[in-house]
PDB file of C-alpha atoms in Angstrom:
ATOM      1  CA  UNK A   1      29.010  -3.254   1.573  1.00  0.00           C
ATOM      2  CA  UNK A   2      26.734  -2.098  -1.267  1.00  0.00           C
ATOM      3  CA  UNK A   3      26.853  -5.622  -2.834  1.00  0.00           C
ATOM      4  CA  UNK A   4      25.940  -7.247   0.472  1.00  0.00           C
ATOM      5  CA  UNK A   5      22.942  -4.951   0.889  1.00  0.00           C
ATOM      6  CA  UNK A   6      21.791  -5.518  -2.710  1.00  0.00           C
ATOM      7  CA  UNK A   7      22.251  -9.296  -2.285  1.00  0.00           C
ATOM      8  CA  UNK A   8      20.292  -9.279   0.977  1.00  0.00           C
ATOM      9  CA  UNK A   9      17.369  -7.374  -0.513  1.00  0.00           C
ATOM     10  CA  UNK A  10      17.213  -9.631  -3.598  1.00  0.00           C
ATOM     11  CA  UNK A  11      17.406 -12.720  -1.421  1.00  0.00           C
ATOM     12  CA  UNK A  12      14.588 -11.489   0.804  1.00  0.00           C
ATOM     13  CA  UNK A  13      12.222 -11.026  -2.242  1.00  0.00           C
ATOM     14  CA  UNK A  14      13.296 -14.259  -3.936  1.00  0.00           C
ATOM     15  CA  UNK A  15      12.854 -16.384  -0.837  1.00  0.00           C
ATOM     16  CA  UNK A  16       9.584 -14.819   0.251  1.00  0.00           C
ATOM     17  CA  UNK A  17       7.056 -14.974  -2.617  1.00  0.00           C
ATOM     18  CA  UNK A  18       4.299 -15.133  -0.043  1.00  0.00           C
ATOM     19  CA  UNK A  19       5.162 -11.598   0.959  1.00  0.00           C
ATOM     20  CA  UNK A  20       4.672 -10.398  -2.593  1.00  0.00           C
ATOM     21  CA  UNK A  21       1.456 -12.321  -3.231  1.00  0.00           C
ATOM     22  CA  UNK A  22      -0.122 -11.201   0.032  1.00  0.00           C
ATOM     23  CA  UNK A  23       0.116  -7.614  -1.138  1.00  0.00           C
ATOM     24  CA  UNK A  24      -2.005  -8.360  -4.195  1.00  0.00           C
ATOM     25  CA  UNK A  25      -4.727 -10.515  -2.569  1.00  0.00           C
ATOM     26  CA  UNK A  26      -8.387  -9.708  -2.376  1.00  0.00           C
ATOM     27  CA  UNK A  27     -10.320 -11.486   0.383  1.00  0.00           C
ATOM     28  CA  UNK A  28     -14.054 -11.466  -0.092  1.00  0.00           C
ATOM     29  CA  UNK A  29     -15.855 -12.210   3.168  1.00  0.00           C
ATOM     30  CA  UNK A  30     -19.434 -13.265   2.544  1.00  0.00           C
ATOM     31  CA  UNK A  31     -21.506 -12.824   5.675  1.00  0.00           C
ATOM     32  CA  UNK A  32     -24.940 -13.932   6.750  1.00  0.00           C
ATOM     33  CA  UNK A  33     -25.012 -17.554   5.413  1.00  0.00           C
ATOM     34  CA  UNK A  34     -27.713 -19.534   7.091  1.00  0.00           C
ATOM     35  CA  UNK A  35     -26.854 -22.894   5.562  1.00  0.00           C
ATOM     36  CA  UNK A  36     -23.672 -24.749   5.049  1.00  0.00           C
ATOM     37  CA  UNK A  37     -24.854 -26.507   1.892  1.00  0.00           C
ATOM     38  CA  UNK A  38     -23.450 -25.775  -1.534  1.00  0.00           C
ATOM     39  CA  UNK A  39     -20.804 -23.134  -2.343  1.00  0.00           C
ATOM     40  CA  UNK A  40     -20.472 -19.344  -2.572  1.00  0.00           C
ATOM     41  CA  UNK A  41     -19.674 -18.262  -6.099  1.00  0.00           C
ATOM     42  CA  UNK A  42     -17.947 -14.900  -6.589  1.00  0.00           C
ATOM     43  CA  UNK A  43     -17.523 -13.011  -9.922  1.00  0.00           C
ATOM     44  CA  UNK A  44     -15.056 -10.102 -10.287  1.00  0.00           C
ATOM     45  CA  UNK A  45     -15.596  -7.584 -13.023  1.00  0.00           C
ATOM     46  CA  UNK A  46     -13.347  -4.754 -14.211  1.00  0.00           C
ATOM     47  CA  UNK A  47     -15.469  -3.354 -17.066  1.00  0.00           C
ATOM     48  CA  UNK A  48     -18.943  -1.881 -16.913  1.00  0.00           C
ATOM     49  CA  UNK A  49     -19.932  -3.443 -20.238  1.00  0.00           C
ATOM     50  CA  UNK A  50     -19.334  -6.969 -18.864  1.00  0.00           C
ATOM     51  CA  UNK A  51     -20.971  -6.517 -15.467  1.00  0.00           C
ATOM     52  CA  UNK A  52     -23.257  -9.437 -14.594  1.00  0.00           C
ATOM     53  CA  UNK A  53     -22.297 -11.337 -17.811  1.00  0.00           C
ATOM     54  CA  UNK A  54     -20.408 -14.563 -18.080  1.00  0.00           C
ATOM     55  CA  UNK A  55     -18.141 -13.208 -20.806  1.00  0.00           C
ATOM     56  CA  UNK A  56     -15.321 -10.882 -19.785  1.00  0.00           C
ATOM     57  CA  UNK A  57     -14.999 -11.769 -16.143  1.00  0.00           C
ATOM     58  CA  UNK A  58     -11.807 -10.390 -14.625  1.00  0.00           C
ATOM     59  CA  UNK A  59     -11.784 -13.405 -12.273  1.00  0.00           C
ATOM     60  CA  UNK A  60     -14.066 -15.821 -10.493  1.00  0.00           C
ATOM     61  CA  UNK A  61     -13.854 -18.074  -7.562  1.00  0.00           C
ATOM     62  CA  UNK A  62     -15.802 -20.150  -5.113  1.00  0.00           C
ATOM     63  CA  UNK A  63     -15.531 -21.692  -1.626  1.00  0.00           C
ATOM     64  CA  UNK A  64     -17.571 -24.261   0.293  1.00  0.00           C
ATOM     65  CA  UNK A  65     -20.334 -22.496   2.222  1.00  0.00           C
ATOM     66  CA  UNK A  66     -20.014 -22.230   6.017  1.00  0.00           C
ATOM     67  CA  UNK A  67     -22.727 -20.948   8.317  1.00  0.00           C
ATOM     68  CA  UNK A  68     -22.049 -17.337   9.254  1.00  0.00           C
ATOM     69  CA  UNK A  69     -19.079 -16.274   7.082  1.00  0.00           C
ATOM     70  CA  UNK A  70     -17.292 -17.752   4.052  1.00  0.00           C
ATOM     71  CA  UNK A  71     -14.168 -16.394   2.478  1.00  0.00           C
ATOM     72  CA  UNK A  72     -13.188 -16.455  -1.230  1.00  0.00           C
ATOM     73  CA  UNK A  73      -9.649 -15.403  -1.847  1.00  0.00           C
ATOM     74  CA  UNK A  74      -8.197 -14.002  -5.103  1.00  0.00           C
ATOM     75  CA  UNK A  75      -4.373 -14.146  -5.285  1.00  0.00           C
ATOM     76  CA  UNK A  76      -2.058 -12.042  -7.416  1.00  0.00           C
ATOM     77  CA  UNK A  77      -4.857  -9.809  -8.611  1.00  0.00           C
ATOM     78  CA  UNK A  78      -3.767  -6.871 -10.749  1.00  0.00           C
ATOM     79  CA  UNK A  79      -4.367  -3.394  -9.231  1.00  0.00           C
ATOM     80  CA  UNK A  80      -7.406  -1.676 -10.721  1.00  0.00           C
ATOM     81  CA  UNK A  81     -11.093  -0.930 -10.408  1.00  0.00           C
ATOM     82  CA  UNK A  82     -13.415  -3.909  -9.794  1.00  0.00           C
ATOM     83  CA  UNK A  83     -17.015  -4.714  -8.913  1.00  0.00           C
ATOM     84  CA  UNK A  84     -18.204  -7.934  -7.222  1.00  0.00           C
ATOM     85  CA  UNK A  85     -21.360  -9.948  -7.734  1.00  0.00           C
ATOM     86  CA  UNK A  86     -21.818 -13.168  -5.770  1.00  0.00           C
ATOM     87  CA  UNK A  87     -24.420 -15.683  -4.801  1.00  0.00           C
ATOM     88  CA  UNK A  88     -24.870 -18.686  -2.471  1.00  0.00           C
ATOM     89  CA  UNK A  89     -25.332 -21.719  -4.820  1.00  0.00           C
ATOM     90  CA  UNK A  90     -27.166 -23.705  -2.195  1.00  0.00           C
ATOM     91  CA  UNK A  91     -27.663 -26.785  -4.370  1.00  0.00           C
ATOM     92  CA  UNK A  92     -24.205 -26.472  -6.162  1.00  0.00           C
ATOM     93  CA  UNK A  93     -25.799 -26.605  -9.610  1.00  0.00           C
ATOM     94  CA  UNK A  94     -23.501 -23.825 -10.888  1.00  0.00           C
ATOM     95  CA  UNK A  95     -26.545 -21.733 -11.798  1.00  0.00           C
ATOM     96  CA  UNK A  96     -28.347 -18.949  -9.903  1.00  0.00           C
ATOM     97  CA  UNK A  97     -31.792 -20.324  -9.441  1.00  0.00           C
ATOM     98  CA  UNK A  98     -34.664 -18.003 -10.248  1.00  0.00           C
ATOM     99  CA  UNK A  99     -38.448 -18.149  -9.975  1.00  0.00           C
ATOM    100  CA  UNK A 100     -40.674 -18.150 -12.964  1.00  0.00           C
ATOM    101  CA  UNK A 101     -40.568 -14.280 -13.077  1.00  0.00           C
ATOM    102  CA  UNK A 102     -36.759 -14.410 -13.345  1.00  0.00           C
ATOM    103  CA  UNK A 103     -36.160 -13.160  -9.835  1.00  0.00           C
ATOM    104  CA  UNK A 104     -33.303 -14.870  -8.003  1.00  0.00           C
ATOM    105  CA  UNK A 105     -34.299 -17.245  -5.250  1.00  0.00           C
ATOM    106  CA  UNK A 106     -30.767 -17.888  -3.909  1.00  0.00           C
ATOM    107  CA  UNK A 107     -29.028 -15.414  -1.615  1.00  0.00           C
ATOM    108  CA  UNK A 108     -26.830 -12.906  -3.465  1.00  0.00           C
ATOM    109  CA  UNK A 109     -24.723  -9.800  -2.833  1.00  0.00           C
ATOM    110  CA  UNK A 110     -22.724  -6.981  -4.424  1.00  0.00           C
ATOM    111  CA  UNK A 111     -19.778  -4.881  -3.482  1.00  0.00           C
ATOM    112  CA  UNK A 112     -20.799  -1.436  -2.133  1.00  0.00           C
ATOM    113  CA  UNK A 113     -24.431  -1.817  -3.242  1.00  0.00           C
ATOM    114  CA  UNK A 114     -27.664  -3.536  -2.651  1.00  0.00           C
ATOM    115  CA  UNK A 115     -30.177  -5.215  -4.903  1.00  0.00           C
ATOM    116  CA  UNK A 116     -32.501  -2.576  -6.321  1.00  0.00           C
ATOM    117  CA  UNK A 117     -36.302  -2.655  -6.266  1.00  0.00           C
ATOM    118  CA  UNK A 118     -36.289  -3.157  -9.993  1.00  0.00           C
ATOM    119  CA  UNK A 119     -33.169  -5.210 -10.577  1.00  0.00           C
ATOM    120  CA  UNK A 120     -29.496  -5.418  -9.805  1.00  0.00           C
ATOM    121  CA  UNK A 121     -27.234  -2.404  -9.132  1.00  0.00           C
ATOM    122  CA  UNK A 122     -25.040  -0.912 -11.863  1.00  0.00           C
ATOM    123  CA  UNK A 123     -21.304  -1.427 -12.162  1.00  0.00           C
ATOM    124  CA  UNK A 124     -20.723   2.185 -11.078  1.00  0.00           C
ATOM    125  CA  UNK A 125     -22.589   1.531  -7.796  1.00  0.00           C
ATOM    126  CA  UNK A 126     -20.459  -1.552  -6.994  1.00  0.00           C
ATOM    127  CA  UNK A 127     -16.974  -0.443  -8.149  1.00  0.00           C
ATOM    128  CA  UNK A 128     -14.106  -0.205  -5.732  1.00  0.00           C
ATOM    129  CA  UNK A 129     -10.346   0.552  -6.249  1.00  0.00           C
ATOM    130  CA  UNK A 130      -7.967  -2.306  -5.497  1.00  0.00           C
ATOM    131  CA  UNK A 131      -4.328  -1.389  -4.841  1.00  0.00           C
ATOM    132  CA  UNK A 132      -2.999  -3.840  -2.345  1.00  0.00           C
ATOM    133  CA  UNK A 133      -4.123  -6.509   0.068  1.00  0.00           C
ATOM    134  CA  UNK A 134      -7.779  -5.841   0.689  1.00  0.00           C
ATOM    135  CA  UNK A 135     -10.611  -7.440   2.633  1.00  0.00           C
ATOM    136  CA  UNK A 136     -14.212  -6.719   1.568  1.00  0.00           C
ATOM    137  CA  UNK A 137     -17.263  -7.830   3.589  1.00  0.00           C
ATOM    138  CA  UNK A 138     -20.550  -8.440   1.731  1.00  0.00           C
ATOM    139  CA  UNK A 139     -23.814  -9.280   3.496  1.00  0.00           C
ATOM    140  CA  UNK A 140     -26.068 -11.616   1.532  1.00  0.00           C
ATOM    141  CA  UNK A 141     -29.477 -10.361   0.466  1.00  0.00           C
ATOM    142  CA  UNK A 142     -32.603 -12.394  -0.332  1.00  0.00           C
ATOM    143  CA  UNK A 143     -31.403 -14.746   2.377  1.00  0.00           C
ATOM    144  CA  UNK A 144     -34.337 -16.962   3.507  1.00  0.00           C
TER     145      UNK A 144
END
């Protein structure tokens, strides 16, 4: 009987990899998109020293933009503390467009924080703990 139970449990996990991966998925729901052009680009950081830099990303992803809400899904993400920075790359040029003062002109967003009066939020303001399947909704700012 013990062997049958052990065999059944092992078979369940071996035959159902989607059960295991669903438990470690992060779904980023980007809300407030006004245009379906371009893509939404999401950067995931797990260290304060790397926040908002291209080096040292924990993960990154993108999805075709849809009016209203767009989802970017990260599969098999290790548990830990993360911060999200994202933007709507309207023209899909893989660069956040800025005006001549260096201020972003494309819609952007952060986990748990908003764009400050004098620049982006800090890692500590955006950090959240990821332990299992999680959905995070982020409303775009600077969305004209």
